[in-house]
mmCIF file of C-alpha atoms in Angstrom:
data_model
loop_
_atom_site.group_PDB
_atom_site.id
_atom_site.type_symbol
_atom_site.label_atom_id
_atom_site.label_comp_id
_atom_site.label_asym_id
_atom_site.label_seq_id
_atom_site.Cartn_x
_atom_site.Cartn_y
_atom_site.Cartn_z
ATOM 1 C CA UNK A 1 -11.820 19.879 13.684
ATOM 2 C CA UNK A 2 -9.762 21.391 16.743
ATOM 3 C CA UNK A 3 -6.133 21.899 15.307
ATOM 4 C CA UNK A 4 -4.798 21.186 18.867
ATOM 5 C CA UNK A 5 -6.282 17.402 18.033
ATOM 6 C CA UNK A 6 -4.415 16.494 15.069
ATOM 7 C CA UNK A 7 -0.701 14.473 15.551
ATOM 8 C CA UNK A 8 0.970 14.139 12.480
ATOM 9 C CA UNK A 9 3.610 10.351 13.180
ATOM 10 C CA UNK A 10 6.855 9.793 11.134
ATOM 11 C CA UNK A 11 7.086 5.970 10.606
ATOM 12 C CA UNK A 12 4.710 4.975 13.359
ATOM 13 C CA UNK A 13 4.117 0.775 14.336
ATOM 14 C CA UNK A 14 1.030 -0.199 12.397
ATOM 15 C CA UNK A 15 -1.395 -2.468 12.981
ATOM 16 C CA UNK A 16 -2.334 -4.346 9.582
ATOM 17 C CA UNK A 17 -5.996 -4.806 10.086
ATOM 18 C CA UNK A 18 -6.634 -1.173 11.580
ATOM 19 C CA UNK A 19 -4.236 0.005 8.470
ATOM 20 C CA UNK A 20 -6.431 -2.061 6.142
ATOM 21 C CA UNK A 21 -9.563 -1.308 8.187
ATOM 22 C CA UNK A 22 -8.894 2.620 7.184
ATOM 23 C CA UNK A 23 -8.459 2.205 3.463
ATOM 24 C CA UNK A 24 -11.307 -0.188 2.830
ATOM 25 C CA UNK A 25 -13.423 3.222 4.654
ATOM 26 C CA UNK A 26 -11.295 5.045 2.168
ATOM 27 C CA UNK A 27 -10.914 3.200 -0.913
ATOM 28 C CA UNK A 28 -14.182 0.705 -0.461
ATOM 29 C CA UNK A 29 -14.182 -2.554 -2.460
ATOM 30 C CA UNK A 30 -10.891 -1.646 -4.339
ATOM 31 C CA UNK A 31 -8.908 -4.408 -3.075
ATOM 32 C CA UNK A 32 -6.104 -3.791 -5.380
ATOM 33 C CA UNK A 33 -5.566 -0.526 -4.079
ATOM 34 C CA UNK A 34 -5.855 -1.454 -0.772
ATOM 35 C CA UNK A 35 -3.352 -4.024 -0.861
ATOM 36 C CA UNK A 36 -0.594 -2.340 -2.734
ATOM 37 C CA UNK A 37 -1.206 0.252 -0.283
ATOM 38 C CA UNK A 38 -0.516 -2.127 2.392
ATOM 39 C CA UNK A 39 2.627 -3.971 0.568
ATOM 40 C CA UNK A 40 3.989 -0.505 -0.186
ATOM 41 C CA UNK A 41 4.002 0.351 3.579
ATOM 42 C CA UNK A 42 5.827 -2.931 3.987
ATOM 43 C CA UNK A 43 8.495 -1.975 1.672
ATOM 44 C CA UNK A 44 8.804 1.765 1.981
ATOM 45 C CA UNK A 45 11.393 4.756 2.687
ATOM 46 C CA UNK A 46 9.184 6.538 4.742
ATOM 47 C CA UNK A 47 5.323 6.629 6.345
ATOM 48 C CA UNK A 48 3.390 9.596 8.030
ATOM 49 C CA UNK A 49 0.608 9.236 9.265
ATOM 50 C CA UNK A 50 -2.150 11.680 10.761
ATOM 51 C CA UNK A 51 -4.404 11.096 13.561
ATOM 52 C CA UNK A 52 -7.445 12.836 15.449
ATOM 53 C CA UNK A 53 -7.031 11.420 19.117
ATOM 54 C CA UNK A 54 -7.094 8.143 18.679
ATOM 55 C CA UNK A 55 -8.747 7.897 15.363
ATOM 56 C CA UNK A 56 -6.454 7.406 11.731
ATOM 57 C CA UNK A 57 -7.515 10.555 9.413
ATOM 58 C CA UNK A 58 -4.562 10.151 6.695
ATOM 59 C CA UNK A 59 -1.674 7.821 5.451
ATOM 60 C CA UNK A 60 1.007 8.258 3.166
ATOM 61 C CA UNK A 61 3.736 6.295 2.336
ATOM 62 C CA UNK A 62 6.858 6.753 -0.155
ATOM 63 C CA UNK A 63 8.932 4.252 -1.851
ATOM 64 C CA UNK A 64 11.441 4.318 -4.679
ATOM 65 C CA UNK A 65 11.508 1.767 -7.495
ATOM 66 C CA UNK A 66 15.107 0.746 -9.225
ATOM 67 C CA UNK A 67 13.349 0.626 -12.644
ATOM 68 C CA UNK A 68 12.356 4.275 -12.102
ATOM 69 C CA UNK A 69 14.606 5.621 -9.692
ATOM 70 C CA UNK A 70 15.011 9.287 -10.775
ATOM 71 C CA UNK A 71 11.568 9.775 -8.345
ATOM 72 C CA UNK A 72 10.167 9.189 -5.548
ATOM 73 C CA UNK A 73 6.738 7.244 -5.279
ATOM 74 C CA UNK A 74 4.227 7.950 -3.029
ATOM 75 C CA UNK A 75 0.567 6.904 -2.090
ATOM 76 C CA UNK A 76 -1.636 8.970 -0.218
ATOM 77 C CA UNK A 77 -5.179 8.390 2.056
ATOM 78 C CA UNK A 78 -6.760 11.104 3.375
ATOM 79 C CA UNK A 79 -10.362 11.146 5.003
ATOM 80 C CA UNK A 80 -12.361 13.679 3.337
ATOM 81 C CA UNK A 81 -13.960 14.623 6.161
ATOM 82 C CA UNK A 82 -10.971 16.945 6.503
ATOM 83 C CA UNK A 83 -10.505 18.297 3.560
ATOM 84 C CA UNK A 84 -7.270 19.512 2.072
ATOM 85 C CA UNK A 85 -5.109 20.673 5.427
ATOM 86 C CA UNK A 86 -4.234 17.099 6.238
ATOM 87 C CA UNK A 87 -3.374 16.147 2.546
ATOM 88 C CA UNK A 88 -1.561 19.551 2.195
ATOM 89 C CA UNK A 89 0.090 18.597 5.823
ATOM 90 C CA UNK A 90 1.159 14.927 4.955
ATOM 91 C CA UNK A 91 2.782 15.696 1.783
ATOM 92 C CA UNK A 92 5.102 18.519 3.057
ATOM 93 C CA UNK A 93 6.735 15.731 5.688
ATOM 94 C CA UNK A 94 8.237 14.215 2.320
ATOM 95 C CA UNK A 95 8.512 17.110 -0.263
ATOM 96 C CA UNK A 96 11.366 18.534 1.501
ATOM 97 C CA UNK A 97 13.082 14.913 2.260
ATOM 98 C CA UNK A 98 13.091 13.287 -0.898
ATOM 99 C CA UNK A 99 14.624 12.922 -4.352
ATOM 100 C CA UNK A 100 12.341 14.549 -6.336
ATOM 101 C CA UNK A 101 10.037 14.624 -8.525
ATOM 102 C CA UNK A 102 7.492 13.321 -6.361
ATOM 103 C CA UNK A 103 5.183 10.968 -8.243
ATOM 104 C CA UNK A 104 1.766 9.433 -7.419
ATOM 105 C CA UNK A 105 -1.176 7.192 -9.693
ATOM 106 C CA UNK A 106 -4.396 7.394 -8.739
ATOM 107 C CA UNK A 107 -8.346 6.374 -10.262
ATOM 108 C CA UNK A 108 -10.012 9.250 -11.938
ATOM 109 C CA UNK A 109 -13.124 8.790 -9.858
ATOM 110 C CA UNK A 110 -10.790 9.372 -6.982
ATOM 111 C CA UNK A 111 -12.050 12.865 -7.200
ATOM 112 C CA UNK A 112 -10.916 13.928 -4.049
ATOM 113 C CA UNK A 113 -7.419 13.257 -4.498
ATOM 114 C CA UNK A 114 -7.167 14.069 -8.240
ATOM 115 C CA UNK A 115 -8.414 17.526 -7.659
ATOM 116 C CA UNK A 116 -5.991 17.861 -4.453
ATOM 117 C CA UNK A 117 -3.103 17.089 -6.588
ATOM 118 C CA UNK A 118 -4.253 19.943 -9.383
ATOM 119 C CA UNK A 119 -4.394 22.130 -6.691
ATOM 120 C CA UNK A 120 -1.251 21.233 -5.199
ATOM 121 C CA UNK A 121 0.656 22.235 -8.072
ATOM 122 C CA UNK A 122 0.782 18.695 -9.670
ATOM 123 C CA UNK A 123 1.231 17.987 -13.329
ATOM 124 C CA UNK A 124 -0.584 15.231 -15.239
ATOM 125 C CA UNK A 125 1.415 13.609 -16.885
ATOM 126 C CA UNK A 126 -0.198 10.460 -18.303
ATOM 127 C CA UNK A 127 -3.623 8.588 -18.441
ATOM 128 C CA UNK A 128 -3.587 4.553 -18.489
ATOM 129 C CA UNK A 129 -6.690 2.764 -19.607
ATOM 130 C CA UNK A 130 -7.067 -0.781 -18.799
ATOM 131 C CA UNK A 131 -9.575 -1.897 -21.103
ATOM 132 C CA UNK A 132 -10.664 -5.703 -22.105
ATOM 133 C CA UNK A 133 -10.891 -7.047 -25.434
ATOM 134 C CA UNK A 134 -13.636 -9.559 -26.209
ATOM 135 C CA UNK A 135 -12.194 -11.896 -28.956
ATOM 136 C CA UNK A 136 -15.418 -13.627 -29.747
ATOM 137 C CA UNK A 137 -17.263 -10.726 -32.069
ATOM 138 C CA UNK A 138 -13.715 -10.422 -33.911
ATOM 139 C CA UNK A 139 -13.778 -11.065 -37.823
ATOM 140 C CA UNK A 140 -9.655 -11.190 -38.090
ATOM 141 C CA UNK A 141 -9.929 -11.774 -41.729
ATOM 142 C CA UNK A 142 -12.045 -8.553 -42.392
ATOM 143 C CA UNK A 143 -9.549 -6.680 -40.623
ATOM 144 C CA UNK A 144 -6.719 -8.509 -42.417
ATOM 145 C CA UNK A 145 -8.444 -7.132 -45.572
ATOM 146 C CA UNK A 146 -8.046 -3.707 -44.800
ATOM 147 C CA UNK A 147 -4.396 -3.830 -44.080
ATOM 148 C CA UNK A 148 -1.375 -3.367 -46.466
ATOM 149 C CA UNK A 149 1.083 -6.529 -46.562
ATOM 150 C CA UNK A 150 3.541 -6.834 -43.956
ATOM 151 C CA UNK A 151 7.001 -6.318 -45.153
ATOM 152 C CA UNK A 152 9.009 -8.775 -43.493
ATOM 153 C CA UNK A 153 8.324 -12.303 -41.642
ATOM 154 C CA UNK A 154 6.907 -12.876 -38.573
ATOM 155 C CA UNK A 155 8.338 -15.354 -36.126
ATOM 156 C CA UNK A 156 7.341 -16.095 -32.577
ATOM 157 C CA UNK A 157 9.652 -15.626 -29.809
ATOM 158 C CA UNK A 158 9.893 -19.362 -29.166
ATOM 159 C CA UNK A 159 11.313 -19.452 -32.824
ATOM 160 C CA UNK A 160 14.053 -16.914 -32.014
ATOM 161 C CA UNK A 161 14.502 -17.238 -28.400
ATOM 162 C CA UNK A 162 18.405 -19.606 -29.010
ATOM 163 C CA UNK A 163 19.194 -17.033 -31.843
ATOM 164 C CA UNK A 164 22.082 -14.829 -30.027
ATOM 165 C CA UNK A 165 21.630 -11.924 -32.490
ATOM 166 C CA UNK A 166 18.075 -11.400 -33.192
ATOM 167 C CA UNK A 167 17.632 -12.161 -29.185
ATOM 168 C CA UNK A 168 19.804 -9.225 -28.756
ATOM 169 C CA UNK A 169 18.559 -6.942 -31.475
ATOM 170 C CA UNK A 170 14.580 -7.468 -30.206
ATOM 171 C CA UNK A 171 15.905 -6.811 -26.679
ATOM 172 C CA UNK A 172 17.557 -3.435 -27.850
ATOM 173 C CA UNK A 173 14.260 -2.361 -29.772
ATOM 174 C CA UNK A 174 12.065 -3.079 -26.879
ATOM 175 C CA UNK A 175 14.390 -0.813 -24.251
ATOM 176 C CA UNK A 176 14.648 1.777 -26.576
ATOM 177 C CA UNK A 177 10.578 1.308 -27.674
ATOM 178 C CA UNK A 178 10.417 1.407 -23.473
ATOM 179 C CA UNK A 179 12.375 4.351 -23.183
ATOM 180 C CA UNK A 180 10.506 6.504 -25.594
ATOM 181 C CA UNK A 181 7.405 6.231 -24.229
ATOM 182 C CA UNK A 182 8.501 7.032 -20.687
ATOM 183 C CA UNK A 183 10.498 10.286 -21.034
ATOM 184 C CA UNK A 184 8.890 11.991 -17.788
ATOM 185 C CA UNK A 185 9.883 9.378 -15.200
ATOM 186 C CA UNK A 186 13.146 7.907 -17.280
ATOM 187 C CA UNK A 187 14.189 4.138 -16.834
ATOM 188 C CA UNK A 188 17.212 3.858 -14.704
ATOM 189 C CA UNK A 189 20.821 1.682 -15.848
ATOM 190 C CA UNK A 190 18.889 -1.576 -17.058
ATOM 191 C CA UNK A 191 21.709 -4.403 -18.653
ATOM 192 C CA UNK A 192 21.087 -6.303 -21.572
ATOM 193 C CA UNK A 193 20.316 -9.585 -19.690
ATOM 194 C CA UNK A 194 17.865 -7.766 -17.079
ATOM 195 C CA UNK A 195 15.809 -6.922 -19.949
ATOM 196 C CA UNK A 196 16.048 -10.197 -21.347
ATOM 197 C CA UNK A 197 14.495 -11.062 -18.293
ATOM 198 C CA UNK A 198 11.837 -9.277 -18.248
ATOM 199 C CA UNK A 199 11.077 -9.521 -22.141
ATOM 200 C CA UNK A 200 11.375 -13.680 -21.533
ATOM 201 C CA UNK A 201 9.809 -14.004 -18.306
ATOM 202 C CA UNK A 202 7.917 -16.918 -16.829
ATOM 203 C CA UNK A 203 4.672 -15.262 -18.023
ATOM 204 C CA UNK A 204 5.150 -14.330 -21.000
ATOM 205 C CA UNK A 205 3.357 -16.877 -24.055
ATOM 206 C CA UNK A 206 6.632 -17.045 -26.168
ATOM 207 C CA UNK A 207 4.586 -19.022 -28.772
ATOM 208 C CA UNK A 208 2.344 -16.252 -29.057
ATOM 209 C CA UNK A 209 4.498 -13.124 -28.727
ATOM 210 C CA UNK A 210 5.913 -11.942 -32.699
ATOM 211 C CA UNK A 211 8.626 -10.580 -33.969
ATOM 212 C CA UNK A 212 8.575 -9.244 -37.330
ATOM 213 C CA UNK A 213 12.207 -9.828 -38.901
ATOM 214 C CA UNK A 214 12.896 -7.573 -42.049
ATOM 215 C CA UNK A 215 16.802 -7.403 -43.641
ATOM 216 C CA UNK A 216 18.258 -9.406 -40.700
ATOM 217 C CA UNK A 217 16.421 -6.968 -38.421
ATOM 218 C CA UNK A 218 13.923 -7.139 -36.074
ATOM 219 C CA UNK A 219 12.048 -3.689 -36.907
ATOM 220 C CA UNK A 220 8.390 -4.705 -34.887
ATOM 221 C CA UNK A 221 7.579 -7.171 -31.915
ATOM 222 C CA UNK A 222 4.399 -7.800 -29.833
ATOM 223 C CA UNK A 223 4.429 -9.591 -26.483
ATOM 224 C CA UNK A 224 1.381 -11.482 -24.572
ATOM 225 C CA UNK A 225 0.823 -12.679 -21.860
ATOM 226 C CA UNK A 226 -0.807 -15.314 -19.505
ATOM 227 C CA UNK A 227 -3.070 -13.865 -16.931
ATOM 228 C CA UNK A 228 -4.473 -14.832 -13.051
ATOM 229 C CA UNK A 229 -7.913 -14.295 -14.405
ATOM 230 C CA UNK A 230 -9.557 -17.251 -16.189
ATOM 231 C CA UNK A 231 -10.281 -17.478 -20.028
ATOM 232 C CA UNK A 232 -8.381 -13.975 -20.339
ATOM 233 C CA UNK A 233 -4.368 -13.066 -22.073
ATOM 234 C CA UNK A 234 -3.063 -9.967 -21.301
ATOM 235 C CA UNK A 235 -1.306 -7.182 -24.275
ATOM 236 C CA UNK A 236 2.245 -6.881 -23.372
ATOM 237 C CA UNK A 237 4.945 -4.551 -24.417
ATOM 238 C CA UNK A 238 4.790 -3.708 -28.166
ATOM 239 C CA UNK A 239 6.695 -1.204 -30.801
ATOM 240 C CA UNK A 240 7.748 -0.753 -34.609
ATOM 241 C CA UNK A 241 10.843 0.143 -35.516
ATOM 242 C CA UNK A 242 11.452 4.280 -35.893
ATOM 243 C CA UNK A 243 7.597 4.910 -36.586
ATOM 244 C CA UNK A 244 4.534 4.094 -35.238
ATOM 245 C CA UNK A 245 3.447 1.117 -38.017
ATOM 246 C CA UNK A 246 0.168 0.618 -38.131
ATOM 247 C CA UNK A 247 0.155 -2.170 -40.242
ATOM 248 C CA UNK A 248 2.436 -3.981 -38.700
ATOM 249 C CA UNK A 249 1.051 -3.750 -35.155
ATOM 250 C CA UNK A 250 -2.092 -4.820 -36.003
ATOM 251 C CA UNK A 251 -1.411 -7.879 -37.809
ATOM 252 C CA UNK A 252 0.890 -9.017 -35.107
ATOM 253 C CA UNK A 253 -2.173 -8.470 -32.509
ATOM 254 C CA UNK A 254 -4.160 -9.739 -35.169
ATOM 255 C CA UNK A 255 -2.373 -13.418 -34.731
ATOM 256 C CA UNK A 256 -2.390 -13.059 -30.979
ATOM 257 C CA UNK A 257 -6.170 -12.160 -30.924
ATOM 258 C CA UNK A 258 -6.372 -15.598 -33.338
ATOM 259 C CA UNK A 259 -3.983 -17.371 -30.899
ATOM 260 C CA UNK A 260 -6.196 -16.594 -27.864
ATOM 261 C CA UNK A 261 -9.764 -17.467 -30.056
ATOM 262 C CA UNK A 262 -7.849 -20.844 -30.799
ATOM 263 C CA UNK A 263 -6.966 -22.282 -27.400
ATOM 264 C CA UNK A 264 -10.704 -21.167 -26.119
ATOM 265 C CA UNK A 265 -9.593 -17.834 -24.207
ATOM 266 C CA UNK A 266 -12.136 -15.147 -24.445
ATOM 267 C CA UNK A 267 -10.682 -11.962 -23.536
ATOM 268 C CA UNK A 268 -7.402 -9.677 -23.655
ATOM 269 C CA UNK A 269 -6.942 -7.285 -20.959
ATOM 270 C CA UNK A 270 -4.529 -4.169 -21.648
ATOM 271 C CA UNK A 271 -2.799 -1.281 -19.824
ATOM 272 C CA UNK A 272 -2.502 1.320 -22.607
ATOM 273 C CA UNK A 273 -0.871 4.785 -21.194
ATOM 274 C CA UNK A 274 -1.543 7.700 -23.155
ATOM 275 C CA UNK A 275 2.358 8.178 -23.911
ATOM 276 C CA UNK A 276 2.542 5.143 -25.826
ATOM 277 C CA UNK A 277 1.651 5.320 -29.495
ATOM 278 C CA UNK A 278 2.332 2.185 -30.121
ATOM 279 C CA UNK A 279 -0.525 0.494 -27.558
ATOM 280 C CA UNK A 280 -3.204 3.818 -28.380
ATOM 281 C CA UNK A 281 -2.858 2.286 -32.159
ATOM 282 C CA UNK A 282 -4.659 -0.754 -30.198
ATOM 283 C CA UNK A 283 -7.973 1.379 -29.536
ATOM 284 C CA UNK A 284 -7.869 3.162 -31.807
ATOM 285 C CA UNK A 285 -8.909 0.243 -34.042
ATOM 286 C CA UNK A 286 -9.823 -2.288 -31.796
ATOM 287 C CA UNK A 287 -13.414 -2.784 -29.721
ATOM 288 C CA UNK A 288 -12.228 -2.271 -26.339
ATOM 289 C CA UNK A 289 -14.807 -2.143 -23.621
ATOM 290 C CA UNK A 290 -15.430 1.094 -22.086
ATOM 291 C CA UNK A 291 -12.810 0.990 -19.072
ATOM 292 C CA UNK A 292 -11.676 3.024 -15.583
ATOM 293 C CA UNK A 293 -8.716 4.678 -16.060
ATOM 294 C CA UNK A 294 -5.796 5.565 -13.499
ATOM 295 C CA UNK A 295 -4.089 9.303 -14.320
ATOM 296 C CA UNK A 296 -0.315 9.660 -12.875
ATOM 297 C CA UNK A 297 0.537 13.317 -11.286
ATOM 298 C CA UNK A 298 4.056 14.201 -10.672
ATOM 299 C CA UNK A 299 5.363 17.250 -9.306
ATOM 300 C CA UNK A 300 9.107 18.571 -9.259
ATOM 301 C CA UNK A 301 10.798 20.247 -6.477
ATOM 302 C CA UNK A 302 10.725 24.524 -6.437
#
């Protein structure tokens, strides 16, 4: 590599396909990854790119996100051809222009870039597993068995969703539920009715997302989920009240996992971080298929 060769562009016009036509070379069949690559570049506060000649070597592109916006997000494609430099070279045009900390997600068998960011003085700060759930080998009575009695009653969210009070008290335990499980990149200034919103949004099954009401309080709730994949729910937000109940969380997946067996679904897909309690209390007792997971760095400013 002749260093004379390399032109590093701030916020250069990009050509979709070539763009896309460099991270498929990069990322292969990972279309996910490739398109919220793409989308982010669409929606961005800034993208550097490097070249050789004529010829893309690296990308990255930062972004900010108002439910997170005490950091700055960023994405990053490098060739490996050419080692660190570039990476080390892309990521200074934004360390010194941005809020930070800087923070990025990427595959753990992206072992180029995950042993960049150790390098680069980045700090894991949480692993995500997205495992599936096949419903069909689950006894939900044996596991009933081996559970102590729920103290409270368990309504749906359908049942409470005109109830002013217990509307607003489940809203309150799922921000603060949210909030505790996502210390090192803090939520921003979210209303009450924004996370109504997102608690009662078009996707979520309110028939099959519980509450469990106890003294006029809601002290546990478990959402689901409908999904773009067929025959499969997806594991929503979930929390007990104060301490991690384990109980209480499994009988309310318990009557989701019987709610998806009923109407003929087959599997529930999760996204379980490693900073949640409440969702690890999932696999820990649950037969989750062996899954990839994504790891989050983040680094702060010197």
């Amino acid at each position: 590599m002749q260093e004379n060769n390399i032109q590093i562009k701030h916020n250069p016009p990009l050509n979709v396909e070539s763009t896309e036509a460099f991270l498929i070379s990069i990322f292969g069949n990972e279309k996910d990854t490739v398109d919220d690559f793409i989308y982010r570049i669409k929606n961005n506060i800034c993208t550097f790119t490097a070249y050789n000649e004529d010829n893309m070597i690296g990308l990255l592109t930062a972004w900010k996100n108002n439910f997170h916006p005490y950091c700055t997000y960023f994405a990053l494609a490098i060739n490996p051809v050419y080692g660190n430099e570039i990476a080390h070279k892309l990521l200074h045009c934004i360390e010194d222009n941005v809020i930070h900390p800087i923070q990025t997600t990427v595959w753990e068998t992206s072992y180029f870039l995950k042993s960049f960011y150790e390098q680069a003085g980045f700090k894991e700060i949480r692993r995500t597993y997205m495992p599936r759930l096949n419903v069909a080998p689950i006894n939900i009575q044996t596991y009933k068995n081996q559970l102590k009695p729920t103290q409270g009653f368990i309504y749906s969210l359908k049942d409470i969703e005109a109830n002013h009070d217990l509307r607003s008290k489940l809203i309150h335990l799922v921000r603060d539920t949210y909030k505790k499980t996502h210390t090192a990149n803090p939520v921003g200034t979210i209303d009450e009715n924004q996370w109504g919103k997102l608690i009662f949004e078009d996707d979520t099954i309110l028939e099959a997302s519980y509450v469990i009401l106890a003294n006029d309080d809601i002290v546990g709730f478990a959402l689901l989920h409908a999904s773009d994949m067929p025959k499969t729910l997806e594991f929503g937000w979930r929390g007990t009240k104060n301490v991690v109940d384990r109980s209480a969380l499994l009988t309310l997946c318990l009557n989701q996992i019987k709610y998806a067996k009923d109407n003929q679904y087959e599997f529930i897909d999760a996204e379980i971080d490693t900073t949640d309690p409440f969702q690890l209390e999932l696999m820990k007792h649950l037969p989750f298929a062996p899954a990839p997971t994504l790891i989050t760095f983040q680094k702060n400013g010197v």
